[in-house]
Amino acid sequence: MGKKTWARGLPARAFGGGVERMRISYYPADRRVELEGRDDILGVVGYGVTTAWQGRAPYVATALVPTGPPVYEVIAGGPAVSALRDGVRYAYDDEWLFAAVTLGAGGSIASVAAEAYGSILRVAEDEGYGYLIRAWQYFPDIHAADEGLERYRQFNRGRHQALEGYLARGGLRPAATCIGTRAGDLTLHVLARRTPGIAIENPRQVCAYRYPDTYGPRPPDFVRAMKVAGGPREWLWISGTAAIVGHESQAPGDLEAQARETFTNLDAVVACAGLGAQPRVLAAKVYVRGQGAVLPPWPGSWRSAPTLILRGDICRAELALEIEAVVVGGPQNEAQ
Ligand code: 3EB
């Protein structure tokens, strides 16, 4: 009963506490040395960073480049234990496990996806954090053909193959983001927990895992958002969200119209999640396809969110942008 974890020196705190210790922050790359010394970090994700990471926390060097200077995204929690197994870099506190793999992505992307998800699931389940909450997957040449099928569609085949057993055991699809890069390897990083999240879908959109096969032989295995309840606040991890209504892309190539539709989708997901009072956007990432794309102003509650803007290829060629976010709600928010 949790023996394995406690034996590694984590504080004996009851399971199922809140998520109030988790924090997501963006730091300029010149804060590296200070970040490397911290012991409360579950994972660090670099965007446009070229310096080697020397901290204990697992580090993901993505091939995504911000529109501004290089950035570290830091996911912090309680005192964390870091480890490496079978190429999976991971760290956990008593609530969350962060795990990451980097694999060469030149060959069959279906096999690479299956290997990436397979090795991460083995580690997460062995360590007792058997429920995926959130996954980020970045790989090069997302629109290129691989044996007659677009690499994004091949990726979906491999992902499904790796998740099949997990789903059969009662595992839940995570919220996710899948973005194409210009170069580099495939990186997959995830957050997992000991207990399941609550899957939230968007009534304006067909469930992604029920898309018709016009989008490929295997639909993408993700949910629109995952809610994590516990403690006085609730967190909502919202998947990469684009201008899709039903299952169809809207306003092909029109960034401004797509942004409006995307915010309508984001607001719909937040409304469905039934978060407590005054949901607040803790962090957002925008992925934009074009060089020099000018984003329209953000509506309402989205305006004050700490936001990272990255260049990347959204998984359908006609989509110009995609936005993901973490939103928190609950009674404690009123006091803040
Ligand atoms: C969509 O809604 C847009 O394949 O993991 C968004 C988030 C998208 C995650 C994924 C794909 C994925 O279908 C694309």
Tab-separated table of C-alpha atoms and ligand atoms in Angstrom:
chain	number	residue	atom	x	y	z
A	1	MET	CA	0.000	0.000	0.000
A	2	GLY	CA	2.161	2.840	-1.245
A	3	LYS	CA	5.123	1.123	0.445
A	4	LYS	CA	7.461	1.574	-2.469
A	5	THR	CA	7.024	5.313	-2.515
A	6	TRP	CA	7.339	5.958	1.209
A	7	ALA	CA	10.499	3.879	1.312
A	8	ARG	CA	12.078	6.522	-0.869
A	9	GLY	CA	11.778	9.175	1.767
A	10	LEU	CA	8.709	11.148	0.851
A	11	PRO	CA	6.885	12.803	3.745
A	12	ALA	CA	4.160	10.593	5.175
A	13	ARG	CA	1.241	12.669	4.035
A	14	ALA	CA	-2.141	11.200	3.288
A	15	PHE	CA	-3.020	10.491	-0.315
A	16	GLY	CA	-5.753	12.453	-1.974
A	17	GLY	CA	-4.862	15.874	-0.596
A	18	GLY	CA	-5.261	18.997	-2.636
A	19	VAL	CA	-3.542	20.199	-5.711
A	20	GLU	CA	-2.840	23.512	-4.054
A	21	ARG	CA	0.916	22.957	-3.950
A	22	MET	CA	1.216	22.573	-7.696
A	23	ARG	CA	2.505	25.622	-9.568
A	24	ILE	CA	3.198	26.339	-13.218
A	25	SER	CA	5.579	29.177	-14.059
A	26	TYR	CA	7.468	30.508	-17.036
A	27	TYR	CA	11.036	31.705	-16.444
A	28	PRO	CA	13.524	33.425	-18.744
A	29	ALA	CA	16.383	31.086	-19.619
A	30	ASP	CA	18.934	33.126	-17.632
A	31	ARG	CA	17.318	31.842	-14.390
A	32	ARG	CA	18.668	28.327	-15.108
A	33	VAL	CA	21.164	28.003	-12.239
A	34	GLU	CA	18.603	29.062	-9.648
A	35	LEU	CA	16.075	26.564	-11.041
A	36	GLU	CA	18.646	23.759	-11.089
A	37	GLY	CA	19.086	24.097	-7.329
A	38	ARG	CA	15.435	23.665	-6.403
A	39	ASP	CA	14.081	20.406	-4.909
A	40	ASP	CA	10.364	21.044	-5.423
A	41	ILE	CA	10.353	20.746	-9.210
A	42	LEU	CA	8.554	17.870	-10.939
A	43	GLY	CA	9.544	18.807	-14.466
A	44	VAL	CA	11.135	21.517	-16.572
A	45	VAL	CA	10.341	22.091	-20.247
A	46	GLY	CA	12.640	24.223	-22.371
A	47	TYR	CA	11.460	26.234	-25.390
A	48	GLY	CA	14.196	27.708	-27.558
A	49	VAL	CA	16.747	26.876	-24.852
A	50	THR	CA	20.123	25.615	-26.095
A	51	THR	CA	22.048	25.375	-22.796
A	52	ALA	CA	22.402	21.947	-21.164
A	53	TRP	CA	20.252	21.376	-18.059
A	54	GLN	CA	22.174	20.226	-14.996
A	55	GLY	CA	19.482	20.042	-12.345
A	56	ARG	CA	18.065	16.871	-10.804
A	57	ALA	CA	14.558	17.507	-12.082
A	58	PRO	CA	13.624	15.830	-15.386
A	59	TYR	CA	14.161	18.186	-18.285
A	60	VAL	CA	12.512	18.206	-21.732
A	61	ALA	CA	14.374	20.045	-24.491
A	62	THR	CA	11.582	20.703	-26.964
A	63	ALA	CA	12.229	21.784	-30.544
A	64	LEU	CA	9.533	24.472	-30.208
A	65	VAL	CA	10.666	28.087	-30.336
A	66	PRO	CA	8.899	30.939	-28.554
A	67	THR	CA	8.117	34.184	-30.377
A	68	GLY	CA	10.113	35.920	-27.609
A	69	PRO	CA	13.324	34.946	-25.779
A	70	PRO	CA	14.012	31.344	-24.629
A	71	VAL	CA	11.786	30.116	-21.784
A	72	TYR	CA	11.708	27.425	-19.117
A	73	GLU	CA	8.298	26.151	-18.098
A	74	VAL	CA	8.487	24.849	-14.543
A	75	ILE	CA	5.945	22.475	-13.038
A	76	ALA	CA	6.544	22.460	-9.301
A	77	GLY	CA	4.922	20.543	-6.466
A	78	GLY	CA	6.008	19.179	-3.102
A	79	PRO	CA	9.482	17.814	-2.329
A	80	ALA	CA	10.229	15.687	-5.388
A	81	VAL	CA	12.201	12.495	-5.979
A	82	SER	CA	13.819	12.243	-9.425
A	83	ALA	CA	14.759	9.047	-11.246
A	84	LEU	CA	15.664	7.572	-14.612
A	85	ARG	CA	14.486	4.229	-15.959
A	86	ASP	CA	14.449	2.770	-19.495
A	87	GLY	CA	15.084	6.185	-20.974
A	88	VAL	CA	12.202	7.727	-19.014
A	89	ARG	CA	13.198	10.731	-16.910
A	90	TYR	CA	10.698	11.232	-14.130
A	91	ALA	CA	10.008	12.788	-10.760
A	92	TYR	CA	7.218	12.484	-8.247
A	93	ASP	CA	5.876	14.005	-5.088
A	94	ASP	CA	3.101	12.439	-3.056
A	95	GLU	CA	0.441	13.535	-5.567
A	96	TRP	CA	1.887	13.851	-9.042
A	97	LEU	CA	4.351	12.095	-11.308
A	98	PHE	CA	5.983	13.910	-14.209
A	99	ALA	CA	7.626	11.692	-16.841
A	100	ALA	CA	9.345	12.443	-20.135
A	101	VAL	CA	10.973	10.636	-23.056
A	102	THR	CA	12.864	11.879	-26.087
A	103	LEU	CA	13.168	9.589	-29.116
A	104	GLY	CA	14.570	9.970	-32.613
A	105	ALA	CA	11.596	10.595	-34.907
A	106	GLY	CA	13.073	10.024	-38.347
A	107	GLY	CA	11.635	6.541	-38.859
A	108	SER	CA	8.143	5.131	-38.410
A	109	ILE	CA	6.352	7.634	-36.199
A	110	ALA	CA	3.712	5.043	-35.271
A	111	SER	CA	6.413	2.844	-33.729
A	112	VAL	CA	8.030	5.815	-32.011
A	113	ALA	CA	4.678	6.903	-30.534
A	114	ALA	CA	3.970	3.369	-29.306
A	115	GLU	CA	7.421	3.116	-27.729
A	116	ALA	CA	7.168	6.545	-26.083
A	117	TYR	CA	3.741	5.923	-24.550
A	118	GLY	CA	4.629	2.310	-23.704
A	119	SER	CA	7.728	3.199	-21.700
A	120	ILE	CA	6.073	6.098	-19.896
A	121	LEU	CA	3.042	3.997	-18.959
A	122	ARG	CA	5.274	1.217	-17.587
A	123	VAL	CA	7.073	3.641	-15.298
A	124	ALA	CA	3.924	5.506	-14.205
A	125	GLU	CA	1.996	2.315	-13.429
A	126	ASP	CA	4.962	0.662	-11.663
A	127	GLU	CA	5.439	3.689	-9.441
A	128	GLY	CA	1.750	3.694	-8.564
A	129	TYR	CA	0.760	6.797	-10.534
A	130	GLY	CA	-1.418	4.861	-12.930
A	131	TYR	CA	-3.712	7.596	-14.244
A	132	LEU	CA	-2.589	9.906	-17.032
A	133	ILE	CA	-3.923	13.419	-16.585
A	134	ARG	CA	-2.062	15.482	-19.190
A	135	ALA	CA	0.238	14.679	-22.138
A	136	TRP	CA	2.275	16.901	-24.472
A	137	GLN	CA	3.672	15.455	-27.688
A	138	TYR	CA	5.896	17.320	-30.116
A	139	PHE	CA	7.551	15.821	-33.194
A	140	PRO	CA	8.959	16.952	-36.544
A	141	ASP	CA	7.268	16.900	-39.953
A	142	ILE	CA	3.755	16.279	-38.686
A	143	HIS	CA	2.216	16.653	-42.166
A	144	ALA	CA	4.780	14.570	-44.085
A	145	ALA	CA	3.703	11.218	-45.519
A	146	ASP	CA	4.851	7.951	-43.950
A	147	GLU	CA	3.906	4.871	-45.951
A	148	GLY	CA	1.095	6.779	-47.625
A	149	LEU	CA	-0.415	8.170	-44.415
A	150	GLU	CA	0.235	11.578	-42.830
A	151	ARG	CA	2.615	11.297	-39.890
A	152	TYR	CA	0.023	12.747	-37.488
A	153	ARG	CA	-2.326	9.918	-38.469
A	154	GLN	CA	0.447	7.355	-38.087
A	155	PHE	CA	1.161	8.849	-34.670
A	156	ASN	CA	-2.477	8.259	-33.699
A	157	ARG	CA	-2.130	4.594	-34.674
A	158	GLY	CA	0.927	4.126	-32.483
A	159	ARG	CA	-0.544	6.048	-29.566
A	160	HIS	CA	-3.679	3.934	-29.674
A	161	GLN	CA	-1.699	0.716	-29.763
A	162	ALA	CA	0.184	1.746	-26.629
A	163	LEU	CA	-2.923	2.972	-24.780
A	164	GLU	CA	-5.137	-0.035	-25.559
A	165	GLY	CA	-4.041	-2.109	-22.566
A	166	TYR	CA	-4.106	0.903	-20.251
A	167	LEU	CA	-7.677	1.741	-21.319
A	168	ALA	CA	-8.705	-1.895	-20.869
A	169	ARG	CA	-7.336	-1.769	-17.306
A	170	GLY	CA	-9.588	1.210	-16.583
A	171	GLY	CA	-7.104	3.941	-17.448
A	172	LEU	CA	-8.469	7.193	-18.811
A	173	ARG	CA	-7.313	9.142	-21.860
A	174	PRO	CA	-5.413	12.258	-20.807
A	175	ALA	CA	-5.933	15.828	-21.913
A	176	ALA	CA	-3.274	16.436	-24.576
A	177	THR	CA	-1.469	18.661	-27.018
A	178	CYS	CA	0.138	17.397	-30.230
A	179	ILE	CA	2.202	19.872	-32.254
A	180	GLY	CA	4.621	19.591	-35.166
A	181	THR	CA	8.131	21.014	-34.981
A	182	ARG	CA	10.570	22.066	-37.687
A	183	ALA	CA	13.386	19.777	-36.516
A	184	GLY	CA	14.541	17.651	-33.623
A	185	ASP	CA	13.271	14.542	-31.876
A	186	LEU	CA	9.905	13.436	-30.587
A	187	THR	CA	9.341	14.516	-27.023
A	188	LEU	CA	6.493	13.156	-24.919
A	189	HIS	CA	5.985	14.402	-21.386
A	190	VAL	CA	3.081	13.648	-19.090
A	191	LEU	CA	1.594	14.322	-15.689
A	192	ALA	CA	0.047	11.332	-13.946
A	193	ARG	CA	-1.657	10.776	-10.604
A	194	ARG	CA	-2.519	7.962	-8.230
A	195	THR	CA	-6.226	8.560	-8.717
A	196	PRO	CA	-8.226	9.222	-11.882
A	197	GLY	CA	-9.075	12.702	-13.098
A	198	ILE	CA	-12.534	13.615	-14.341
A	199	ALA	CA	-12.779	13.740	-18.131
A	200	ILE	CA	-14.552	16.818	-19.488
A	201	GLU	CA	-15.788	17.029	-23.072
A	202	ASN	CA	-16.925	20.029	-25.106
A	203	PRO	CA	-20.573	19.931	-26.253
A	204	ARG	CA	-19.610	22.009	-29.330
A	205	GLN	CA	-17.175	19.336	-30.462
A	206	VAL	CA	-17.308	15.654	-31.275
A	207	CYS	CA	-15.155	13.676	-28.813
A	208	ALA	CA	-11.762	13.455	-30.488
A	209	TYR	CA	-11.574	9.719	-29.849
A	210	ARG	CA	-14.829	9.376	-31.846
A	211	TYR	CA	-13.759	11.383	-34.887
A	212	PRO	CA	-14.837	9.723	-38.158
A	213	ASP	CA	-12.138	7.871	-40.084
A	214	THR	CA	-11.846	10.697	-42.636
A	215	TYR	CA	-9.235	12.005	-40.140
A	216	GLY	CA	-7.284	8.760	-40.183
A	217	PRO	CA	-7.728	5.074	-39.375
A	218	ARG	CA	-7.394	5.659	-35.612
A	219	PRO	CA	-8.883	8.706	-33.926
A	220	PRO	CA	-6.646	10.659	-31.541
A	221	ASP	CA	-6.826	9.383	-27.943
A	222	PHE	CA	-7.339	12.464	-25.804
A	223	VAL	CA	-10.124	14.191	-23.894
A	224	ARG	CA	-10.892	17.911	-24.157
A	225	ALA	CA	-9.962	18.525	-20.529
A	226	MET	CA	-9.161	16.728	-17.284
A	227	LYS	CA	-10.412	18.021	-13.967
A	228	VAL	CA	-8.527	17.198	-10.818
A	229	ALA	CA	-10.598	17.667	-7.717
A	230	GLY	CA	-9.155	17.625	-4.268
A	231	GLY	CA	-8.522	20.125	-1.564
A	232	PRO	CA	-10.407	23.367	-1.719
A	233	ARG	CA	-9.590	24.066	-5.346
A	234	GLU	CA	-10.114	22.276	-8.614
A	235	TRP	CA	-7.698	22.346	-11.524
A	236	LEU	CA	-8.722	21.990	-15.113
A	237	TRP	CA	-6.096	20.908	-17.609
A	238	ILE	CA	-7.468	21.946	-20.996
A	239	SER	CA	-6.158	20.192	-24.102
A	240	GLY	CA	-4.817	22.043	-27.089
A	241	THR	CA	-7.996	23.662	-28.417
A	242	ALA	CA	-8.549	24.827	-31.974
A	243	ALA	CA	-11.286	26.197	-34.237
A	244	ILE	CA	-13.061	22.874	-34.593
A	245	VAL	CA	-16.848	22.635	-34.323
A	246	GLY	CA	-18.385	19.180	-34.513
A	247	HIS	CA	-15.372	17.534	-36.091
A	248	GLU	CA	-14.778	20.168	-38.778
A	249	SER	CA	-12.164	22.923	-38.936
A	250	GLN	CA	-13.633	26.427	-39.173
A	251	ALA	CA	-12.387	29.457	-41.144
A	252	PRO	CA	-9.441	27.713	-42.873
A	253	GLY	CA	-6.284	29.821	-42.671
A	254	ASP	CA	-8.063	32.825	-41.040
A	255	LEU	CA	-6.166	33.393	-37.808
A	256	GLU	CA	-8.503	35.974	-36.328
A	257	ALA	CA	-11.722	34.039	-36.966
A	258	GLN	CA	-10.075	30.856	-35.691
A	259	ALA	CA	-8.977	32.631	-32.518
A	260	ARG	CA	-12.570	33.724	-31.823
A	261	GLU	CA	-13.872	30.197	-32.376
A	262	THR	CA	-11.087	28.788	-30.201
A	263	PHE	CA	-11.991	31.052	-27.266
A	264	THR	CA	-15.637	30.048	-27.644
A	265	ASN	CA	-14.492	26.429	-27.394
A	266	LEU	CA	-12.287	27.159	-24.376
A	267	ASP	CA	-15.141	28.963	-22.600
A	268	ALA	CA	-17.461	26.041	-23.377
A	269	VAL	CA	-15.041	23.549	-21.823
A	270	VAL	CA	-14.601	25.710	-18.727
A	271	ALA	CA	-18.391	26.053	-18.398
A	272	CYS	CA	-18.812	22.268	-18.651
A	273	ALA	CA	-16.232	21.611	-15.970
A	274	GLY	CA	-18.412	23.210	-13.295
A	275	LEU	CA	-15.449	24.747	-11.508
A	276	GLY	CA	-16.292	26.647	-8.346
A	277	ALA	CA	-16.481	30.393	-8.143
A	278	GLN	CA	-14.459	32.668	-10.394
A	279	PRO	CA	-12.339	30.387	-12.528
A	280	ARG	CA	-8.911	31.872	-13.066
A	281	VAL	CA	-6.515	31.069	-15.931
A	282	LEU	CA	-3.229	30.039	-14.322
A	283	ALA	CA	-1.243	29.570	-17.510
A	284	ALA	CA	-1.830	29.350	-21.246
A	285	LYS	CA	0.187	28.389	-24.294
A	286	VAL	CA	-0.599	29.490	-27.810
A	287	TYR	CA	0.796	27.571	-30.763
A	288	VAL	CA	0.798	29.585	-33.998
A	289	ARG	CA	1.643	28.243	-37.399
A	290	GLY	CA	2.935	31.237	-39.346
A	291	GLN	CA	5.985	33.410	-38.920
A	292	GLY	CA	5.038	36.900	-37.781
A	293	ALA	CA	1.398	36.021	-37.101
A	294	VAL	CA	-0.302	38.835	-35.176
A	295	LEU	CA	-2.691	37.517	-32.555
A	296	PRO	CA	-5.999	39.302	-31.971
A	297	PRO	CA	-6.727	40.683	-28.463
A	298	TRP	CA	-7.772	38.114	-25.867
A	299	PRO	CA	-11.288	38.218	-24.457
A	300	GLY	CA	-12.340	38.635	-20.827
A	301	SER	CA	-10.847	36.283	-18.268
A	302	TRP	CA	-8.145	35.105	-20.681
A	303	ARG	CA	-6.497	38.503	-20.873
A	304	SER	CA	-4.478	38.398	-17.655
A	305	ALA	CA	-3.196	34.821	-18.007
A	306	PRO	CA	0.563	34.228	-18.075
A	307	THR	CA	0.941	33.168	-21.696
A	308	LEU	CA	3.673	31.551	-23.734
A	309	ILE	CA	3.482	31.917	-27.522
A	310	LEU	CA	5.223	29.202	-29.550
A	311	ARG	CA	5.629	28.590	-33.252
A	312	GLY	CA	4.428	25.169	-34.268
A	313	ASP	CA	2.433	23.167	-36.790
A	314	ILE	CA	-1.090	22.429	-35.617
A	315	CYS	CA	-2.032	18.864	-36.549
A	316	ARG	CA	-4.470	19.866	-39.313
A	317	ALA	CA	-2.877	21.910	-42.091
A	318	GLU	CA	-5.773	24.417	-42.263
A	319	LEU	CA	-5.571	25.283	-38.568
A	320	ALA	CA	-3.579	28.447	-37.816
A	321	LEU	CA	-3.515	28.316	-34.041
A	322	GLU	CA	-4.228	26.193	-31.002
A	323	ILE	CA	-4.481	27.244	-27.345
A	324	GLU	CA	-4.089	25.161	-24.186
A	325	ALA	CA	-4.632	26.321	-20.632
A	326	VAL	CA	-4.763	25.446	-16.977
A	327	VAL	CA	-7.725	26.949	-15.156
A	328	VAL	CA	-8.337	26.819	-11.421
A	329	GLY	CA	-11.597	27.348	-9.605
A	330	GLY	CA	-13.061	26.920	-6.175
A	331	PRO	CA	-13.980	28.831	-3.055
A	332	GLN	CA	-10.383	29.778	-2.204
A	333	ASN	CA	-10.166	31.850	-5.335
A	334	GLU	CA	-12.570	34.408	-3.934
A	335	ALA	CA	-10.130	35.322	-1.216
A	336	GLN	CA	-7.223	35.875	-3.597
B	1	3EB	C1	-8.326	18.753	-32.412
B	1	3EB	O1	-9.127	19.221	-31.607
B	1	3EB	C2	-7.113	19.574	-32.683
B	1	3EB	O2	-3.755	14.483	-31.075
B	1	3EB	O3	-3.300	14.740	-28.973
B	1	3EB	C3	-5.609	18.995	-30.121
B	1	3EB	C4	-5.155	18.443	-28.933
B	1	3EB	C5	-5.431	18.291	-31.301
B	1	3EB	C6	-4.547	17.179	-28.890
B	1	3EB	C7	-3.772	15.150	-30.040
B	1	3EB	C8	-4.813	17.032	-31.261
B	1	3EB	C9	-4.387	16.481	-30.071
B	1	3EB	O4	-8.508	17.676	-32.996
B	1	3EB	C10	-5.850	18.844	-32.614
